[in-house]
mmCIF file of C-alpha atoms in Angstrom:
data_model
loop_
_atom_site.group_PDB
_atom_site.id
_atom_site.type_symbol
_atom_site.label_atom_id
_atom_site.label_comp_id
_atom_site.label_asym_id
_atom_site.label_seq_id
_atom_site.Cartn_x
_atom_site.Cartn_y
_atom_site.Cartn_z
ATOM 1 C CA MET A 161 3.597 -17.372 -11.833
ATOM 2 C CA PHE A 162 0.797 -19.904 -11.423
ATOM 3 C CA THR A 163 2.428 -22.339 -13.918
ATOM 4 C CA HIS A 164 5.566 -22.526 -11.754
ATOM 5 C CA ASN A 165 3.717 -22.186 -8.422
ATOM 6 C CA PRO A 166 0.257 -23.861 -8.788
ATOM 7 C CA GLU A 167 -0.208 -23.813 -5.016
ATOM 8 C CA LEU A 168 -0.825 -20.096 -5.283
ATOM 9 C CA LYS A 169 -4.066 -20.787 -7.096
ATOM 10 C CA GLU A 170 -5.533 -21.694 -3.677
ATOM 11 C CA ILE A 171 -4.633 -18.228 -2.371
ATOM 12 C CA PHE A 172 -5.501 -15.948 -5.243
ATOM 13 C CA ASN A 173 -9.034 -15.411 -6.507
ATOM 14 C CA MET A 174 -8.621 -16.827 -10.041
ATOM 15 C CA SER A 175 -11.688 -14.970 -11.284
ATOM 16 C CA ASN A 176 -9.954 -11.726 -10.359
ATOM 17 C CA GLN A 177 -6.841 -12.899 -12.175
ATOM 18 C CA ARG A 178 -8.764 -13.615 -15.358
ATOM 19 C CA ASN A 179 -10.853 -10.426 -15.453
ATOM 20 C CA GLY A 180 -7.919 -8.119 -14.553
ATOM 21 C CA ASP A 181 -9.254 -6.989 -11.147
ATOM 22 C CA GLN A 182 -6.148 -8.250 -9.324
ATOM 23 C CA ARG A 183 -3.760 -6.479 -11.740
ATOM 24 C CA GLU A 184 -5.763 -3.266 -11.451
ATOM 25 C CA ALA A 185 -5.856 -3.489 -7.651
ATOM 26 C CA LEU A 186 -2.086 -3.965 -7.549
ATOM 27 C CA PHE A 187 -1.513 -1.044 -9.938
ATOM 28 C CA ASN A 188 -3.809 1.202 -7.844
ATOM 29 C CA ALA A 189 -2.007 0.210 -4.615
ATOM 30 C CA ILE A 190 1.354 1.046 -6.075
ATOM 31 C CA ALA A 191 0.071 4.342 -7.439
ATOM 32 C CA ALA A 192 -1.456 5.232 -4.028
ATOM 33 C CA TYR A 193 1.811 4.385 -2.280
ATOM 34 C CA ALA A 194 3.782 6.544 -4.742
ATOM 35 C CA SER A 195 1.333 9.447 -4.348
ATOM 36 C CA ASN A 196 1.453 9.317 -0.572
ATOM 37 C CA ILE A 197 5.054 8.326 0.149
ATOM 38 C CA GLU A 198 5.432 11.567 2.159
ATOM 39 C CA ASN A 199 2.141 10.959 4.014
ATOM 40 C CA LEU A 200 2.451 7.420 5.398
ATOM 41 C CA ALA A 201 -0.590 7.937 7.645
ATOM 42 C CA ALA A 202 -2.793 8.092 4.544
ATOM 43 C CA LEU A 203 -1.570 4.632 3.546
ATOM 44 C CA LEU A 204 -2.210 2.972 6.970
ATOM 45 C CA PRO A 205 -5.819 1.808 6.311
ATOM 46 C CA ALA A 206 -4.901 0.171 3.003
ATOM 47 C CA VAL A 207 -1.706 -1.431 4.421
ATOM 48 C CA GLU A 208 -3.687 -2.742 7.403
ATOM 49 C CA LYS A 209 -6.321 -4.286 5.079
ATOM 50 C CA ILE A 210 -3.619 -5.965 2.953
ATOM 51 C CA ALA A 211 -1.823 -7.209 6.064
ATOM 52 C CA GLN A 212 -5.009 -8.677 7.465
ATOM 53 C CA LYS A 213 -5.738 -10.460 4.231
ATOM 54 C CA HIS A 214 -2.207 -11.811 3.988
ATOM 55 C CA THR A 215 -2.395 -12.982 7.629
ATOM 56 C CA SER A 216 -5.701 -14.720 7.043
ATOM 57 C CA PHE A 217 -4.089 -16.703 4.202
ATOM 58 C CA GLN A 218 -0.973 -17.407 6.308
ATOM 59 C CA ILE A 219 1.341 -15.935 3.636
ATOM 60 C CA GLN A 220 4.917 -16.845 4.329
ATOM 61 C CA PRO A 221 7.925 -14.560 3.690
ATOM 62 C CA GLU A 222 9.221 -16.702 0.797
ATOM 63 C CA GLN A 223 5.935 -16.296 -1.010
ATOM 64 C CA TYR A 224 6.522 -12.568 -1.418
ATOM 65 C CA ASN A 225 9.569 -13.425 -3.522
ATOM 66 C CA ILE A 226 7.431 -15.582 -5.804
ATOM 67 C CA VAL A 227 4.836 -12.924 -6.408
ATOM 68 C CA GLY A 228 7.340 -10.046 -6.585
ATOM 69 C CA GLY A 229 9.749 -11.912 -8.857
ATOM 70 C CA PRO A 230 10.413 -11.374 -12.508
ATOM 71 C CA PRO A 231 6.809 -11.697 -13.808
ATOM 72 C CA ALA A 232 5.782 -8.840 -11.586
ATOM 73 C CA GLY A 233 8.505 -6.833 -13.269
ATOM 74 C CA ASN A 234 6.180 -6.742 -16.262
ATOM 75 C CA ALA A 235 3.213 -5.448 -14.271
ATOM 76 C CA GLY A 236 3.468 -1.984 -15.868
ATOM 77 C CA ARG A 237 3.500 -3.221 -19.425
ATOM 78 C CA ASP A 238 -0.210 -2.770 -19.809
ATOM 79 C CA VAL A 239 -0.378 0.701 -18.329
ATOM 80 C CA GLN A 240 -1.521 3.230 -20.870
ATOM 81 C CA PRO A 241 0.454 6.459 -20.378
ATOM 82 C CA GLY A 242 -0.458 9.854 -21.585
ATOM 83 C CA PRO A 243 -3.683 11.925 -21.774
ATOM 84 C CA GLY A 244 -6.791 9.833 -21.744
ATOM 85 C CA GLY A 245 -4.880 6.764 -20.768
ATOM 86 C CA ALA A 246 -2.917 7.961 -17.832
ATOM 87 C CA GLY A 247 -3.012 5.459 -14.994
ATOM 88 C CA ARG A 248 -5.413 3.069 -16.750
ATOM 89 C CA VAL A 249 -4.549 -0.574 -16.874
ATOM 90 C CA GLY A 250 -5.594 -2.684 -19.759
#
């Protein structure tokens, strides 16, 4: 993603990219959304926090397509399923 869109390096914390914190945060957000899909009120604080951060960086609609494009389709490849690994990223 950063190879084809180097301007995103100014938006993302590259340290969090390298150490896996961003990937883990994304996975945890998706898991929380899936777990609370019937209880949207529980998601509101997290969604508001994300929206505020995106607003502060002036994220534009077309940037969501870049981040959510094909590379993000591989986001789950490092998830370790099964007992002892369920839900862990790495």
